[in-house]
Amino acid sequence: MMKKIFIDKNYYPHITKMLNSFDKKERLPLLTFIINQSANHICLIGGKNNEPTMVELPFDGQDPTLLDGTWSIDADMFKYYYHHCLKNVLEIELEVNEQTSGETYIIGYTHDQAVRRWQCVTPCQEHLDYFTAIKSKSYQRISIDALEPILDLADSHRPLEFFQIDKTNNEIKVQRDNDISTFSLPGNLEAEIDLVANQEGLSVLKHVCGNAQSDSILINVDNEQLTVTDGQHYYSRSLASLTDFENKSKVNYETEVKFVVDISSLKTEISVYKQVNQIKEKRTSLLYIINNEAYISGFGFTIDGFNSLSALHISAKQAFLYNIDLKQLIDVKIKEITSMKSMVLRILKASDGSRKLGFYNENDTERPYDSIPITLDTDSHNLSEMETLRLVLANKQHREDGSQQDFLGFDEV
């Protein structure tokens, strides 16, 4: 008779989080089982390389004939099988087939009478090292009631690269768009611990707070890695570039140009440039600002694209021409980050003369949620070409005066 491993539905949220964190680029991702009856646990370890997660199931309630063992199986098919079971409301029950040859197999069944079988392989050494390391870490404890409102505060600064809680000064530090801002915690919040996390780390903290069986969680930050646990399940995430964040100082920018544009015009034109090989390969876009209007252009070797951005407001007092890397512009999340029909853009100039194009949403009109490098273009030929295209467009189109635009949220910009 085959021995069985039962996975109770109470552990599904943790297993789902672990399986969803696998890197799709990994050729052979592994899931490791550590069964130890005397320690009263069956541990499952997996996740992205260098960012493991461990889910600990109690041995109580398991098949009492199940023997101690440590092995790994292919995580890719297990993830597929696991989500199939969830979709079809099947209890997850795995059979352990130990053959006389010494080989061990794990078997699972689907609702449509299919079988999934994994041959157990030598346990992943990284997972074994992780199992040993997390037990020896020194953790800070914080109550969930104290942490959750601070995590909500962090959400108000998304998207961000780093978020830090400073217990001594009762303040937070945020790195967003590669720039640093510091804020005092509201009077009703108090920092119980020092903490630093990136966006993925904040996601893990919220997940553990939402699924913990206790009223507090444990946190460790060392060697550019964040580890979060409720005492039973462990999540570790990389804090690469943490040293750079800790040494980074705020850069002061002045606004060279401030303008509001129609989002659909911007997205439509970028979409065209993505699909035209000549323009996409040349990777250059020009931003032309003149006479209270903004235009964007993409050009190839024998073709040009040019469009008005239907500017609703521009602060420029002179004409400007800027050069943008088209690929970087394409990578900016525009419509996904806001529900507005219009968007604030700023040309920001640093003291060293460098510039960036900042993108703003209605949640924060002071700090861009994203930006890309931009340079002032002084090429007289490019300027002449933009002016020619502008005049061509002006002769064929007449802007509609008084059109209603969704401008809510930008009154103070």
CSV table of C-alpha atoms in Angstrom, one decimal:
chain,number,residue,atom,x,y,z
A,1,MET,CA,0.0,0.0,0.0
A,2,MET,CA,1.4,3.4,-1.0
A,3,LYS,CA,2.1,6.0,1.6
A,4,LYS,CA,0.4,9.4,1.2
A,5,ILE,CA,1.0,13.1,1.8
A,6,PHE,CA,-2.0,15.3,2.4
A,7,ILE,CA,-1.9,19.0,1.9
A,8,ASP,CA,-4.6,20.8,3.8
A,9,LYS,CA,-6.4,23.8,2.2
A,10,ASN,CA,-5.3,26.0,5.0
A,11,TYR,CA,-1.8,25.9,3.4
A,12,TYR,CA,-2.9,26.7,-0.2
A,13,PRO,CA,-2.3,30.4,0.0
A,14,HIS,CA,1.3,29.8,1.0
A,15,ILE,CA,1.9,27.1,-1.6
A,16,THR,CA,0.3,29.3,-4.3
A,17,LYS,CA,2.6,32.2,-3.4
A,18,MET,CA,5.6,29.9,-3.5
A,19,LEU,CA,4.8,28.3,-6.8
A,20,ASN,CA,3.9,31.6,-8.4
A,21,SER,CA,7.4,33.0,-7.5
A,22,PHE,CA,9.2,30.5,-9.7
A,23,ASP,CA,11.2,32.1,-12.4
A,24,LYS,CA,9.9,31.0,-15.8
A,25,LYS,CA,13.4,31.3,-17.2
A,26,GLU,CA,14.8,28.6,-15.0
A,27,ARG,CA,15.3,25.5,-17.1
A,28,LEU,CA,14.6,23.0,-14.3
A,29,PRO,CA,13.0,24.6,-11.3
A,30,LEU,CA,12.8,22.2,-8.3
A,31,LEU,CA,10.5,21.7,-5.3
A,32,THR,CA,12.1,20.0,-2.3
A,33,PHE,CA,10.4,17.9,0.4
A,34,ILE,CA,11.9,17.5,3.8
A,35,ILE,CA,9.9,14.9,5.9
A,36,ASN,CA,10.9,14.6,9.6
A,37,GLN,CA,8.3,12.9,11.8
A,38,SER,CA,10.2,13.6,15.1
A,39,ALA,CA,10.3,17.3,14.3
A,40,ASN,CA,6.6,17.1,13.3
A,41,HIS,CA,7.0,18.7,9.9
A,42,ILE,CA,6.9,18.2,6.2
A,43,CYS,CA,8.6,21.2,4.6
A,44,LEU,CA,8.2,22.2,1.0
A,45,ILE,CA,10.9,24.5,-0.3
A,46,GLY,CA,10.9,26.2,-3.7
A,47,GLY,CA,10.7,29.5,-5.5
A,48,LYS,CA,13.0,31.6,-7.6
A,49,ASN,CA,16.7,31.0,-7.4
A,50,ASN,CA,18.3,32.9,-4.5
A,51,GLU,CA,14.8,33.8,-3.2
A,52,PRO,CA,13.4,30.6,-1.7
A,53,THR,CA,10.2,30.1,0.2
A,54,MET,CA,9.5,27.3,2.7
A,55,VAL,CA,6.0,26.1,3.6
A,56,GLU,CA,5.9,23.9,6.7
A,57,LEU,CA,3.1,21.3,7.1
A,58,PRO,CA,2.6,19.6,10.4
A,59,PHE,CA,3.2,15.9,10.4
A,60,ASP,CA,0.2,15.5,12.7
A,61,GLY,CA,-2.7,14.2,10.5
A,62,GLN,CA,-0.4,12.7,7.9
A,63,ASP,CA,-0.1,9.1,7.0
A,64,PRO,CA,1.7,7.6,10.1
A,65,THR,CA,3.5,5.1,7.9
A,66,LEU,CA,5.2,7.9,6.0
A,67,LEU,CA,9.0,7.6,6.4
A,68,ASP,CA,11.5,10.4,6.9
A,69,GLY,CA,13.1,11.6,3.6
A,70,THR,CA,14.5,14.4,1.7
A,71,TRP,CA,14.2,14.8,-2.1
A,72,SER,CA,13.3,17.1,-4.9
A,73,ILE,CA,10.9,16.9,-7.8
A,74,ASP,CA,10.2,19.0,-11.0
A,75,ALA,CA,8.4,22.1,-9.9
A,76,ASP,CA,7.1,23.0,-13.3
A,77,MET,CA,4.7,20.1,-13.6
A,78,PHE,CA,3.8,20.3,-9.9
A,79,LYS,CA,2.7,23.9,-10.4
A,80,TYR,CA,0.5,22.8,-13.3
A,81,TYR,CA,-0.9,19.9,-11.3
A,82,TYR,CA,-1.5,22.0,-8.2
A,83,HIS,CA,-3.4,24.7,-10.0
A,84,HIS,CA,-5.5,22.0,-11.8
A,85,CYS,CA,-6.5,20.6,-8.4
A,86,LEU,CA,-7.5,24.1,-7.2
A,87,LYS,CA,-9.4,24.8,-10.3
A,88,ASN,CA,-11.4,21.6,-10.0
A,89,VAL,CA,-11.8,21.7,-6.2
A,90,LEU,CA,-9.8,18.6,-5.6
A,91,GLU,CA,-8.1,17.8,-2.4
A,92,ILE,CA,-4.3,17.6,-2.9
A,93,GLU,CA,-3.2,14.1,-2.0
A,94,LEU,CA,0.1,12.7,-3.2
A,95,GLU,CA,1.1,9.1,-3.2
A,96,VAL,CA,4.7,8.1,-2.3
A,97,ASN,CA,5.9,5.1,-4.3
A,98,GLU,CA,9.1,3.6,-2.9
A,99,GLN,CA,10.4,1.0,-5.3
A,100,THR,CA,12.7,-1.9,-4.4
A,101,SER,CA,15.3,-0.5,-6.8
A,102,GLY,CA,15.7,2.4,-4.4
A,103,GLU,CA,14.0,4.9,-6.6
A,104,THR,CA,11.1,7.0,-5.2
A,105,TYR,CA,8.2,8.4,-7.2
A,106,ILE,CA,5.5,10.9,-6.3
A,107,ILE,CA,2.1,10.3,-7.9
A,108,GLY,CA,-0.9,12.7,-8.3
A,109,TYR,CA,-4.2,12.2,-10.0
A,110,THR,CA,-6.5,14.7,-11.8
A,111,HIS,CA,-10.3,14.9,-12.0
A,112,ASP,CA,-10.2,13.5,-15.6
A,113,GLN,CA,-8.5,10.3,-14.6
A,114,ALA,CA,-5.0,11.5,-15.7
A,115,VAL,CA,-1.9,10.6,-13.7
A,116,ARG,CA,1.1,12.8,-12.9
A,117,ARG,CA,4.3,11.1,-11.8
A,118,TRP,CA,7.5,12.7,-10.6
A,119,GLN,CA,10.8,10.8,-10.1
A,120,CYS,CA,12.4,12.0,-6.9
A,121,VAL,CA,16.0,13.3,-7.4
A,122,THR,CA,18.8,14.3,-5.1
A,123,PRO,CA,17.6,17.2,-3.0
A,124,CYS,CA,18.5,20.7,-4.2
A,125,GLN,CA,21.5,21.8,-2.2
A,126,GLU,CA,20.4,25.5,-2.2
A,127,HIS,CA,17.2,24.4,-0.6
A,128,LEU,CA,18.9,22.4,2.1
A,129,ASP,CA,21.3,25.3,2.9
A,130,TYR,CA,18.2,27.6,3.1
A,131,PHE,CA,16.5,25.2,5.5
A,132,THR,CA,19.6,25.3,7.8
A,133,ALA,CA,20.1,29.1,7.5
A,134,ILE,CA,16.7,30.3,8.3
A,135,LYS,CA,16.6,28.5,11.6
A,136,SER,CA,19.8,30.3,12.7
A,137,LYS,CA,18.8,33.9,11.7
A,138,SER,CA,18.1,36.6,14.3
A,139,TYR,CA,14.6,38.1,13.8
A,140,GLN,CA,12.8,41.2,14.9
A,141,ARG,CA,9.2,40.8,16.0
A,142,ILE,CA,6.4,43.2,15.1
A,143,SER,CA,2.7,43.1,15.7
A,144,ILE,CA,0.5,42.8,12.6
A,145,ASP,CA,-1.7,45.6,13.9
A,146,ALA,CA,1.3,47.9,14.0
A,147,LEU,CA,2.7,46.8,10.6
A,148,GLU,CA,-0.4,46.7,8.4
A,149,PRO,CA,-1.1,50.5,8.5
A,150,ILE,CA,2.5,51.2,7.6
A,151,LEU,CA,2.3,48.8,4.7
A,152,ASP,CA,-0.9,50.7,3.6
A,153,LEU,CA,1.2,53.9,3.8
A,154,ALA,CA,3.9,52.2,1.6
A,155,ASP,CA,1.2,51.3,-1.0
A,156,SER,CA,0.4,55.0,-1.4
A,157,HIS,CA,3.9,55.6,-2.7
A,158,ARG,CA,3.8,52.8,-5.3
A,159,PRO,CA,5.5,52.1,-7.6
A,160,LEU,CA,8.7,52.3,-5.6
A,161,GLU,CA,12.1,50.6,-5.5
A,162,PHE,CA,12.8,50.7,-1.8
A,163,PHE,CA,10.8,51.4,1.4
A,164,GLN,CA,12.5,51.9,4.7
A,165,ILE,CA,11.1,52.3,8.3
A,166,ASP,CA,13.4,54.3,10.6
A,167,LYS,CA,12.5,53.4,14.2
A,168,THR,CA,14.8,56.0,15.8
A,169,ASN,CA,13.3,59.0,13.9
A,170,ASN,CA,9.8,57.5,13.4
A,171,GLU,CA,10.0,58.2,9.7
A,172,ILE,CA,10.0,56.4,6.4
A,173,LYS,CA,12.3,56.8,3.4
A,174,VAL,CA,11.1,56.0,-0.1
A,175,GLN,CA,13.1,55.4,-3.2
A,176,ARG,CA,10.9,56.0,-6.2
A,177,ASP,CA,12.1,56.6,-9.8
A,178,ASN,CA,15.7,56.2,-8.4
A,179,ASP,CA,15.3,59.3,-6.2
A,180,ILE,CA,15.0,59.5,-2.4
A,181,SER,CA,12.2,61.1,-0.3
A,182,THR,CA,11.8,61.1,3.5
A,183,PHE,CA,8.5,61.5,5.4
A,184,SER,CA,7.6,61.6,9.1
A,185,LEU,CA,5.1,58.9,10.1
A,186,PRO,CA,1.6,60.3,10.8
A,187,GLY,CA,0.9,61.0,14.5
A,188,ASN,CA,-1.2,57.8,14.9
A,189,LEU,CA,1.6,55.5,13.6
A,190,GLU,CA,4.7,54.4,15.5
A,191,ALA,CA,7.7,52.4,14.1
A,192,GLU,CA,8.3,49.4,16.2
A,193,ILE,CA,11.3,48.1,14.2
A,194,ASP,CA,13.8,49.1,11.6
A,195,LEU,CA,12.9,47.6,8.2
A,196,VAL,CA,13.8,47.9,4.6
A,197,ALA,CA,12.0,46.2,1.7
A,198,ASN,CA,11.5,46.5,-2.1
A,199,GLN,CA,8.2,46.2,-3.9
A,200,GLU,CA,8.3,42.4,-3.9
A,201,GLY,CA,9.3,42.4,-0.2
A,202,LEU,CA,6.3,44.6,0.6
A,203,SER,CA,4.1,42.1,-1.3
A,204,VAL,CA,5.5,39.2,0.9
A,205,LEU,CA,4.9,41.2,4.1
A,206,LYS,CA,1.3,41.9,3.2
A,207,HIS,CA,0.8,38.2,2.3
A,208,VAL,CA,2.2,37.0,5.6
A,209,CYS,CA,0.2,39.5,7.6
A,210,GLY,CA,-2.9,38.4,5.8
A,211,ASN,CA,-2.4,34.7,6.3
A,212,ALA,CA,-0.5,34.5,9.7
A,213,GLN,CA,-2.1,32.4,12.4
A,214,SER,CA,-0.6,34.6,15.1
A,215,ASP,CA,-0.9,38.3,15.9
A,216,SER,CA,2.8,39.1,15.1
A,217,ILE,CA,5.4,38.2,12.5
A,218,LEU,CA,9.2,37.9,12.4
A,219,ILE,CA,11.5,39.8,10.1
A,220,ASN,CA,15.2,39.6,9.3
A,221,VAL,CA,17.3,41.7,6.9
A,222,ASP,CA,20.9,40.7,6.2
A,223,ASN,CA,23.2,40.2,3.3
A,224,GLU,CA,20.9,42.1,1.0
A,225,GLN,CA,18.1,39.7,1.7
A,226,LEU,CA,14.7,40.1,3.4
A,227,THR,CA,13.2,37.1,5.3
A,228,VAL,CA,9.7,37.1,6.7
A,229,THR,CA,8.1,34.4,8.7
A,230,ASP,CA,5.0,33.7,10.9
A,231,GLY,CA,7.1,31.1,12.7
A,232,GLN,CA,6.0,28.3,10.4
A,233,HIS,CA,6.3,29.5,6.8
A,234,TYR,CA,9.4,31.4,5.5
A,235,TYR,CA,9.7,33.8,2.6
A,236,SER,CA,13.1,35.3,1.5
A,237,ARG,CA,13.5,38.0,-1.2
A,238,SER,CA,16.5,39.6,-2.6
A,239,LEU,CA,17.3,43.2,-1.7
A,240,ALA,CA,19.9,43.7,-4.4
A,241,SER,CA,21.2,47.3,-4.6
A,242,LEU,CA,20.4,47.8,-0.9
A,243,THR,CA,23.8,49.3,-0.3
A,244,ASP,CA,23.3,51.8,-3.1
A,245,PHE,CA,19.9,52.7,-1.6
A,246,GLU,CA,21.5,53.3,1.8
A,247,ASN,CA,24.2,55.5,0.4
A,248,LYS,CA,21.9,57.4,-2.0
A,249,SER,CA,21.2,61.1,-1.4
A,250,LYS,CA,18.3,63.1,-2.8
A,251,VAL,CA,18.8,64.8,-6.2
A,252,ASN,CA,17.3,68.2,-6.6
A,253,TYR,CA,15.6,68.9,-9.9
A,254,GLU,CA,14.1,72.0,-11.3
A,255,THR,CA,11.2,71.9,-13.8
A,256,GLU,CA,12.2,73.1,-17.2
A,257,VAL,CA,8.9,72.3,-18.9
A,258,LYS,CA,5.6,71.3,-17.3
A,259,PHE,CA,2.7,70.1,-19.5
A,260,VAL,CA,-0.4,67.9,-19.5
A,261,VAL,CA,-1.2,65.7,-22.5
A,262,ASP,CA,-4.0,63.5,-23.7
A,263,ILE,CA,-3.0,59.9,-22.8
A,264,SER,CA,-4.7,58.3,-25.8
A,265,SER,CA,-2.7,60.4,-28.2
A,266,LEU,CA,0.5,59.5,-26.6
A,267,LYS,CA,-0.3,55.8,-26.4
A,268,THR,CA,-1.5,55.6,-30.0
A,269,GLU,CA,1.6,57.2,-31.4
A,270,ILE,CA,3.9,55.0,-29.3
A,271,SER,CA,2.0,51.9,-30.5
A,272,VAL,CA,2.5,53.0,-34.1
A,273,TYR,CA,6.2,53.4,-33.6
A,274,LYS,CA,6.4,49.9,-32.0
A,275,GLN,CA,5.0,48.3,-35.1
A,276,VAL,CA,7.0,50.1,-37.8
A,277,ASN,CA,10.4,48.4,-38.1
A,278,GLN,CA,12.3,51.4,-39.5
A,279,ILE,CA,11.3,53.6,-36.6
A,280,LYS,CA,11.7,50.8,-34.0
A,281,GLU,CA,15.2,50.0,-35.2
A,282,LYS,CA,16.4,53.6,-35.2
A,283,ARG,CA,15.1,53.9,-31.6
A,284,THR,CA,14.9,57.7,-31.7
A,285,SER,CA,11.9,59.9,-30.8
A,286,LEU,CA,11.8,63.6,-30.7
A,287,LEU,CA,9.6,65.7,-28.4
A,288,TYR,CA,8.9,69.2,-29.8
A,289,ILE,CA,7.3,71.9,-27.6
A,290,ILE,CA,6.3,75.2,-29.2
A,291,ASN,CA,3.4,77.7,-29.0
A,292,ASN,CA,1.7,76.0,-26.1
A,293,GLU,CA,1.6,72.7,-27.9
A,294,ALA,CA,3.6,69.5,-27.7
A,295,TYR,CA,4.4,67.1,-30.5
A,296,ILE,CA,6.0,63.7,-30.6
A,297,SER,CA,7.9,62.3,-33.5
A,298,GLY,CA,9.4,59.0,-34.5
A,299,PHE,CA,11.5,58.6,-37.6
A,300,GLY,CA,13.3,55.9,-39.6
A,301,PHE,CA,15.7,56.2,-42.5
A,302,THR,CA,13.0,57.1,-45.1
A,303,ILE,CA,9.9,57.7,-43.0
A,304,ASP,CA,8.6,60.1,-40.3
A,305,GLY,CA,5.8,59.9,-37.8
A,306,PHE,CA,4.5,63.1,-36.2
A,307,ASN,CA,1.5,63.7,-33.9
A,308,SER,CA,0.1,66.4,-31.6
A,309,LEU,CA,-0.2,65.3,-28.0
A,310,SER,CA,-3.3,67.6,-27.6
A,311,ALA,CA,-1.6,69.5,-24.8
A,312,LEU,CA,-4.0,71.0,-22.2
A,313,HIS,CA,-1.4,73.0,-20.4
A,314,ILE,CA,2.2,73.9,-21.0
A,315,SER,CA,4.5,76.1,-18.9
A,316,ALA,CA,7.3,76.5,-21.5
A,317,LYS,CA,8.2,80.1,-22.4
A,318,GLN,CA,10.2,79.2,-25.4
A,319,ALA,CA,10.5,76.4,-28.0
A,320,PHE,CA,12.3,73.2,-26.9
A,321,LEU,CA,13.3,70.1,-28.9
A,322,TYR,CA,14.3,66.9,-26.9
A,323,ASN,CA,15.7,63.6,-27.9
A,324,ILE,CA,14.3,60.4,-26.4
A,325,ASP,CA,15.3,56.8,-26.6
A,326,LEU,CA,12.2,55.2,-28.2
A,327,LYS,CA,12.7,51.8,-26.5
A,328,GLN,CA,12.8,53.5,-23.0
A,329,LEU,CA,9.6,55.4,-23.9
A,330,ILE,CA,7.9,52.2,-25.0
A,331,ASP,CA,8.7,50.5,-21.7
A,332,VAL,CA,7.0,53.2,-19.6
A,333,LYS,CA,3.7,52.0,-18.1
A,334,ILE,CA,1.2,54.7,-19.0
A,335,LYS,CA,-2.4,53.8,-19.1
A,336,GLU,CA,-1.9,50.9,-16.6
A,337,ILE,CA,-0.9,53.3,-13.8
A,338,THR,CA,-3.8,55.7,-14.0
A,339,SER,CA,-7.5,55.9,-14.8
A,340,MET,CA,-7.2,59.5,-16.0
A,341,LYS,CA,-7.6,60.6,-19.7
A,342,SER,CA,-4.8,63.1,-19.3
A,343,MET,CA,-1.4,62.9,-17.8
A,344,VAL,CA,1.1,65.3,-16.3
A,345,LEU,CA,4.6,65.3,-17.8
A,346,ARG,CA,7.6,67.3,-16.7
A,347,ILE,CA,11.1,67.9,-18.1
A,348,LEU,CA,13.3,67.8,-15.0
A,349,LYS,CA,16.8,69.2,-15.0
A,350,ALA,CA,19.4,68.3,-12.4
A,351,SER,CA,22.2,70.6,-11.3
A,352,ASP,CA,24.7,68.7,-13.5
A,353,GLY,CA,22.6,69.6,-16.6
A,354,SER,CA,21.2,66.1,-17.1
A,355,ARG,CA,17.5,65.8,-17.8
A,356,LYS,CA,14.7,63.3,-17.4
A,357,LEU,CA,11.1,63.1,-18.6
A,358,GLY,CA,8.9,62.5,-15.6
A,359,PHE,CA,5.5,60.8,-15.7
A,360,TYR,CA,2.9,61.6,-13.0
A,361,ASN,CA,-0.4,60.1,-11.9
A,362,GLU,CA,-3.2,61.5,-9.8
A,363,ASN,CA,-2.0,59.9,-6.6
A,364,ASP,CA,1.2,61.9,-6.5
A,365,THR,CA,1.7,65.1,-8.5
A,366,GLU,CA,5.0,66.0,-6.8
A,367,ARG,CA,7.1,62.9,-7.6
A,368,PRO,CA,7.1,61.0,-10.9
A,369,TYR,CA,6.1,57.3,-10.7
A,370,ASP,CA,8.5,56.7,-13.6
A,371,SER,CA,11.0,58.7,-15.8
A,372,ILE,CA,13.3,58.2,-18.7
A,373,PRO,CA,16.5,60.1,-19.7
A,374,ILE,CA,16.0,62.9,-22.1
A,375,THR,CA,18.5,65.3,-23.8
A,376,LEU,CA,18.1,68.7,-25.3
A,377,ASP,CA,18.5,68.5,-29.1
A,378,THR,CA,20.2,71.5,-30.7
A,379,ASP,CA,20.5,70.0,-34.1
A,380,SER,CA,19.2,72.7,-36.5
A,381,HIS,CA,18.3,70.1,-39.1
A,382,ASN,CA,16.1,68.2,-36.6
A,383,LEU,CA,14.5,71.5,-35.5
A,384,SER,CA,13.8,72.4,-39.1
A,385,GLU,CA,12.2,69.0,-39.8
A,386,MET,CA,9.9,69.2,-36.8
A,387,GLU,CA,8.8,72.7,-37.8
A,388,THR,CA,8.1,71.5,-41.3
A,389,LEU,CA,5.9,68.6,-40.0
A,390,ARG,CA,4.2,70.9,-37.6
A,391,LEU,CA,3.2,73.3,-40.4
A,392,VAL,CA,2.0,70.4,-42.5
A,393,LEU,CA,-0.2,69.2,-39.6
A,394,ALA,CA,-1.4,72.7,-38.9
A,395,ASN,CA,-2.6,73.1,-42.5
A,396,LYS,CA,-4.7,69.9,-42.3
A,397,GLN,CA,-6.1,70.0,-38.8
A,398,HIS,CA,-8.0,72.5,-36.7
A,399,ARG,CA,-8.0,71.9,-33.0
A,400,GLU,CA,-11.4,71.9,-31.4
A,401,ASP,CA,-11.6,74.7,-28.8
A,402,GLY,CA,-13.2,74.1,-25.4
A,403,SER,CA,-13.1,70.3,-25.6
A,404,GLN,CA,-13.7,68.7,-22.2
A,405,GLN,CA,-10.8,66.7,-20.8
A,406,ASP,CA,-10.6,64.6,-17.7
A,407,PHE,CA,-8.3,66.9,-15.8
A,408,LEU,CA,-9.3,66.0,-12.3
A,409,GLY,CA,-6.4,65.6,-9.8
A,410,PHE,CA,-3.9,67.9,-11.4
A,411,ASP,CA,-5.2,71.3,-10.1
A,412,GLU,CA,-2.1,71.9,-8.0
A,413,VAL,CA,0.5,70.7,-10.5
